[in-house]
mmCIF file of C-alpha atoms and ligand atoms in Angstrom:
data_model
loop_
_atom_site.group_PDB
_atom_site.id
_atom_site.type_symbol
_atom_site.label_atom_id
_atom_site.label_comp_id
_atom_site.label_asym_id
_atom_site.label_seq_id
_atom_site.Cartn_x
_atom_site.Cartn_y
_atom_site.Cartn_z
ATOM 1 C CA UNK U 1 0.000 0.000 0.000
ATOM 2 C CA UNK U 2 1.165 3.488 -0.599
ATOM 3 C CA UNK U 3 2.825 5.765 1.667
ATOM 4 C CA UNK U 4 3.145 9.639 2.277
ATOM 5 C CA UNK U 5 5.073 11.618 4.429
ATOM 6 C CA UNK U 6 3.238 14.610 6.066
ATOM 7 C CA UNK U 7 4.890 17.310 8.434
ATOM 8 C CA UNK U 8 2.703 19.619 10.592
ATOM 9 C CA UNK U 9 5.249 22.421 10.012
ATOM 10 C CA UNK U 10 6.231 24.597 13.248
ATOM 11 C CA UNK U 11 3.407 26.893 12.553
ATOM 12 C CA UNK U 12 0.799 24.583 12.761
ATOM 13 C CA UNK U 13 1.703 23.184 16.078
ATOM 14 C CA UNK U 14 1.994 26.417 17.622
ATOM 15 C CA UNK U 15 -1.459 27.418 16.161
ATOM 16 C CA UNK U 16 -3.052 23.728 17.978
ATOM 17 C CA UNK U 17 -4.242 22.174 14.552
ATOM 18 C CA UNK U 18 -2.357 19.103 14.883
ATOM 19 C CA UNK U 19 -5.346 17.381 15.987
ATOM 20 C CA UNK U 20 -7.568 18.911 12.921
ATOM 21 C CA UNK U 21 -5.265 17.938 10.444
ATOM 22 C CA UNK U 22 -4.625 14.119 11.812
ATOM 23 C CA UNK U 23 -8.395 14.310 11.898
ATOM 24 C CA UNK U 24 -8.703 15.215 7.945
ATOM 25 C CA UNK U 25 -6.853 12.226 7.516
ATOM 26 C CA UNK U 26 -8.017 9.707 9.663
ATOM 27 C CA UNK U 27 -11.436 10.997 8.175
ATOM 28 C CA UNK U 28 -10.643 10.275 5.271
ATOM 29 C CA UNK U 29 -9.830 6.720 5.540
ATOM 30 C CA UNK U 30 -6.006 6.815 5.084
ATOM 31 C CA UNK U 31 -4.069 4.891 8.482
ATOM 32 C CA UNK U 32 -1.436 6.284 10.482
ATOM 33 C CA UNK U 33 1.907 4.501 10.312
ATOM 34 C CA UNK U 34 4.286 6.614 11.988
ATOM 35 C CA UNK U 35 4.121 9.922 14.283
ATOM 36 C CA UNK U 36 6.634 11.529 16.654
ATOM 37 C CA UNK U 37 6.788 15.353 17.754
ATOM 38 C CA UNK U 38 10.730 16.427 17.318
ATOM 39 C CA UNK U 39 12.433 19.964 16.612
ATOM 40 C CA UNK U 40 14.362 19.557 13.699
ATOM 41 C CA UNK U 41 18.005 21.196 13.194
ATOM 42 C CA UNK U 42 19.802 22.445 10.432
ATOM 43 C CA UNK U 43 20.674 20.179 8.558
ATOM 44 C CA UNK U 44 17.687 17.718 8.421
ATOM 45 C CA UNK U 45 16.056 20.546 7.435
ATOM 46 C CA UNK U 46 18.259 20.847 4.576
ATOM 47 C CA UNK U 47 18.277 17.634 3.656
ATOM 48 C CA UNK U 48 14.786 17.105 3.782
ATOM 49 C CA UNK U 49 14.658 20.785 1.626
ATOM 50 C CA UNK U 50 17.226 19.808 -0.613
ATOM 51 C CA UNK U 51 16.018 20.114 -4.028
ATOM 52 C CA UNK U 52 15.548 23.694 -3.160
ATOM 53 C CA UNK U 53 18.885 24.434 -2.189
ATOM 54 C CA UNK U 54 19.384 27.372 -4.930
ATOM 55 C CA UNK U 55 15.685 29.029 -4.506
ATOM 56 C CA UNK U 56 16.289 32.744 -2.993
ATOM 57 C CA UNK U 57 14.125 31.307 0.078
ATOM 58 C CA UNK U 58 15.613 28.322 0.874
ATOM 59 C CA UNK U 59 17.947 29.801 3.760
ATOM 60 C CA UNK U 60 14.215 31.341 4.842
ATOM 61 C CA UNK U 61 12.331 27.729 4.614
ATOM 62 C CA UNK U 62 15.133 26.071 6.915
ATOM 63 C CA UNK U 63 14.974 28.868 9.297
ATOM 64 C CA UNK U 64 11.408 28.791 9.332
ATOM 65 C CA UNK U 65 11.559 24.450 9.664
ATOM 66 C CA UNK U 66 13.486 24.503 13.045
ATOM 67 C CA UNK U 67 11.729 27.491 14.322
ATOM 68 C CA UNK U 68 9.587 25.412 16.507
ATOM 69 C CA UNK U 69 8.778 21.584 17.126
ATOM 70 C CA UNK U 70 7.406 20.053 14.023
ATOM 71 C CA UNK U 71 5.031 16.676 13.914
ATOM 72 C CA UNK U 72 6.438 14.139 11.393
ATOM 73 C CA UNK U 73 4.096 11.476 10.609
ATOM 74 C CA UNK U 74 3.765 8.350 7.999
ATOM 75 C CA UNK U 75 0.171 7.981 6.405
ATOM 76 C CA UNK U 76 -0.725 4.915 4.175
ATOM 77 C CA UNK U 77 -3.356 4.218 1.474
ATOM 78 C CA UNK U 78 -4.400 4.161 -1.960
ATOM 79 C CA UNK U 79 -3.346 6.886 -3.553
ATOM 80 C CA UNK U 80 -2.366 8.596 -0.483
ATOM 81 C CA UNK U 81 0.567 10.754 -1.981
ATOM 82 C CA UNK U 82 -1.857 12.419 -4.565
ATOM 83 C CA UNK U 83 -4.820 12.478 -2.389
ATOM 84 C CA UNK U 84 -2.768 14.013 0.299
ATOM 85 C CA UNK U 85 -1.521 16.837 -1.543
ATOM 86 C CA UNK U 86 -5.076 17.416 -2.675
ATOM 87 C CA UNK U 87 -5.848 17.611 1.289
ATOM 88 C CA UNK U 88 -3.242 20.141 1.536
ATOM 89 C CA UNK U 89 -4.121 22.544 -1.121
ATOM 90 C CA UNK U 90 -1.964 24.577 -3.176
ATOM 91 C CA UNK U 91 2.218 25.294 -1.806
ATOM 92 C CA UNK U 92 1.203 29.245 -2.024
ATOM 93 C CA UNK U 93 -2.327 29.728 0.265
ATOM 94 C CA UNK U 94 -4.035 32.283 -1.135
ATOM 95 C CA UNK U 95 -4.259 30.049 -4.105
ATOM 96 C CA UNK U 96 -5.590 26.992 -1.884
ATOM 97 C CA UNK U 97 -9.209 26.050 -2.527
ATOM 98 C CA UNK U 98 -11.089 26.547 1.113
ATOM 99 C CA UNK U 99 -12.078 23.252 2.057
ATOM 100 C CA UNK U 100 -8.411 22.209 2.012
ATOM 101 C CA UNK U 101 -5.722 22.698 5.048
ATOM 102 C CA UNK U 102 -3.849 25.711 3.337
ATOM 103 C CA UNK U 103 -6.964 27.150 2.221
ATOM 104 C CA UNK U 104 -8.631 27.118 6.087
ATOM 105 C CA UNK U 105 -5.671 27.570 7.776
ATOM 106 C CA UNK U 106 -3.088 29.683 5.995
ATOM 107 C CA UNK U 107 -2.439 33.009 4.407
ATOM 108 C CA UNK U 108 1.770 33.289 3.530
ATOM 109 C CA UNK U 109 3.793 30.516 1.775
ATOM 110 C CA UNK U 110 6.368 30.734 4.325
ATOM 111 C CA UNK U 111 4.036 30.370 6.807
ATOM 112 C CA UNK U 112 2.040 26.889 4.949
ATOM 113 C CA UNK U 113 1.443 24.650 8.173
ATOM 114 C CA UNK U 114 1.805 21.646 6.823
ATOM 115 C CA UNK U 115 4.385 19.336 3.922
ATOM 116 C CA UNK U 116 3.055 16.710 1.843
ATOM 117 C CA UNK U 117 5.348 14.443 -0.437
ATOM 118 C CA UNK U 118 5.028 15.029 -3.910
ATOM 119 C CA UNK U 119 5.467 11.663 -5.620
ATOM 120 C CA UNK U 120 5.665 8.777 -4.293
ATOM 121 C CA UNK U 121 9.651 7.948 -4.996
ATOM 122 C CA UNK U 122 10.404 11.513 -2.883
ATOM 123 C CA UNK U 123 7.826 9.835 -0.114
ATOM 124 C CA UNK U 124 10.318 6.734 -0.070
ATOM 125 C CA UNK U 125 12.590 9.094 0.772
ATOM 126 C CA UNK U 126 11.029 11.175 2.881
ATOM 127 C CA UNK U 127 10.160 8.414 4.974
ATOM 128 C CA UNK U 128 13.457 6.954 5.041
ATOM 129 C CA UNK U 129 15.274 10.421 6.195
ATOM 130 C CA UNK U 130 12.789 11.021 9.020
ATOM 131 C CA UNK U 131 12.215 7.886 10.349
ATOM 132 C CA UNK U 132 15.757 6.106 9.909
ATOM 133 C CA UNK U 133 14.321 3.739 12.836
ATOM 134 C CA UNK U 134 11.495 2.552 10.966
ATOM 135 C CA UNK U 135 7.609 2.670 11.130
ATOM 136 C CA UNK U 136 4.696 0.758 13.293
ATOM 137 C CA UNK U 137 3.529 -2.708 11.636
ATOM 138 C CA UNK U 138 -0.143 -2.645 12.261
ATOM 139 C CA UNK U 139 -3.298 -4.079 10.069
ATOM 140 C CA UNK U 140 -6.243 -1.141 10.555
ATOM 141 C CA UNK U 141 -9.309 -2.973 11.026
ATOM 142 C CA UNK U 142 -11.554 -0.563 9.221
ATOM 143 C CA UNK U 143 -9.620 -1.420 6.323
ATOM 144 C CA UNK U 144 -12.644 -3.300 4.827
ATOM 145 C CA UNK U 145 -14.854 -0.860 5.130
ATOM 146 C CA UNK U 146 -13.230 1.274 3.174
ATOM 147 C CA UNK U 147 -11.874 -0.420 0.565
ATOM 148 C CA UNK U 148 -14.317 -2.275 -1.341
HETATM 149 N N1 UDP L 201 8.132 28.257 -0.223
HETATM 150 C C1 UDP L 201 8.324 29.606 0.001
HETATM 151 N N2 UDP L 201 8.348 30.448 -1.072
HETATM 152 C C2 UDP L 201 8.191 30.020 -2.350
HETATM 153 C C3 UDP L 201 8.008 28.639 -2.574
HETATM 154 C C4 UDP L 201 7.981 27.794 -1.492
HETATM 155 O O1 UDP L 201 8.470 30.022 1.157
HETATM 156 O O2 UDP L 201 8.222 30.839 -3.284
HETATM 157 C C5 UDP L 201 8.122 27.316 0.918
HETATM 158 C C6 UDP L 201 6.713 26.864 1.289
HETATM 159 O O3 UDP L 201 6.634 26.779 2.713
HETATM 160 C C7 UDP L 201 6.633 25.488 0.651
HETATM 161 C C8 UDP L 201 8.075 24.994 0.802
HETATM 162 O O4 UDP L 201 8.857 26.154 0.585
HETATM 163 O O5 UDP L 201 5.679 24.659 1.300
HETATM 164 C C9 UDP L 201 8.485 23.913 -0.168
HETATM 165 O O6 UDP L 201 8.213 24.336 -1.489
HETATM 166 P P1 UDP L 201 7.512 23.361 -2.533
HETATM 167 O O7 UDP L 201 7.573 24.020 -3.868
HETATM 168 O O8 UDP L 201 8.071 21.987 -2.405
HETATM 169 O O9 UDP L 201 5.973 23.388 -2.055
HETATM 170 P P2 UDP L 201 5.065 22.262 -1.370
HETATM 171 O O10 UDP L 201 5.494 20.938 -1.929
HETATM 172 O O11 UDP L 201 5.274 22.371 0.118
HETATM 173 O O12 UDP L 201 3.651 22.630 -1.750
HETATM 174 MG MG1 MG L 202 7.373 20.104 -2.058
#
């Protein structure tokens, strides 16, 4: 089955919508595999950022990633990466359809409370460079009511 990572960025913890957003996805149908609260330093948040290394607000985006604890968390399903991002909304707010988490929650792209994987080889490694130690084995047993 197909994973995603998803970050609650340092904004969105501060603001209390962890528990909305695991909500939107637990709603959904899509299973939690792995979740841990850390504050992230510089260079995981580079790492993680890396493809972005020569955008003019990359040094901005790390700064803002260690800024404040972040929640790092595995979710699995069909489809999950896509559907995920479609969760999220658009990477700049304003152009986030409401109904979405950007699009109820967030104004500034630096400021975009939450990171979604956006294919499902950068979720392999996603996964891989935030949770080295590995994820939870565990069968959800509403799978079968949700998946016909
Ligand atoms: N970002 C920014 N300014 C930009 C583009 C991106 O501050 O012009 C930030 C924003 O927080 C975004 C993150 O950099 O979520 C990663 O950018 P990406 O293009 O990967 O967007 P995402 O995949 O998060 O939608
Ligand atoms: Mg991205």
């Amino acid at each position: 089955m197909e994973q995603t990572y998803i970050m609650i960025k340092p904004d969105g913890v501060q603001r209390g919508l962890v528990g909305e957003i695991i909500g939107r996805f637990e709603r959904r149908g899509f299973i939690l595999k792995g979740m841990k609260l850390l504050t992230v330093d510089k260079s995981l948040a580079e790492k993680h950022y890396a493809d972005l290394s020569t955008k003019p607000f990359f040094q901005k985006l790390v700064n803002y990633i260690v800024s404040g604890p972040v929640v790092a968390m595995v979710w699995e399903g069909k489809n999950v990466v896509t559907t995920g991002r479609k969760l999220i909304g658009a990477t700049n707010p304003c152009e986030s359809a409401p109904g979405t988490i950007r699009g109820d929650f967030a104004i500034d792209m630096g400021r975009n409370v939450i990171h979604g994987s956006d294919a499902v080889e950068s979720a392999k490694k996603e996964i891989a460079l935030w949770f080295p130690e590995g994820i939870a084995e565990w069968q959800s047993c509403i799978r079968s009511w949700v998946y016909e």
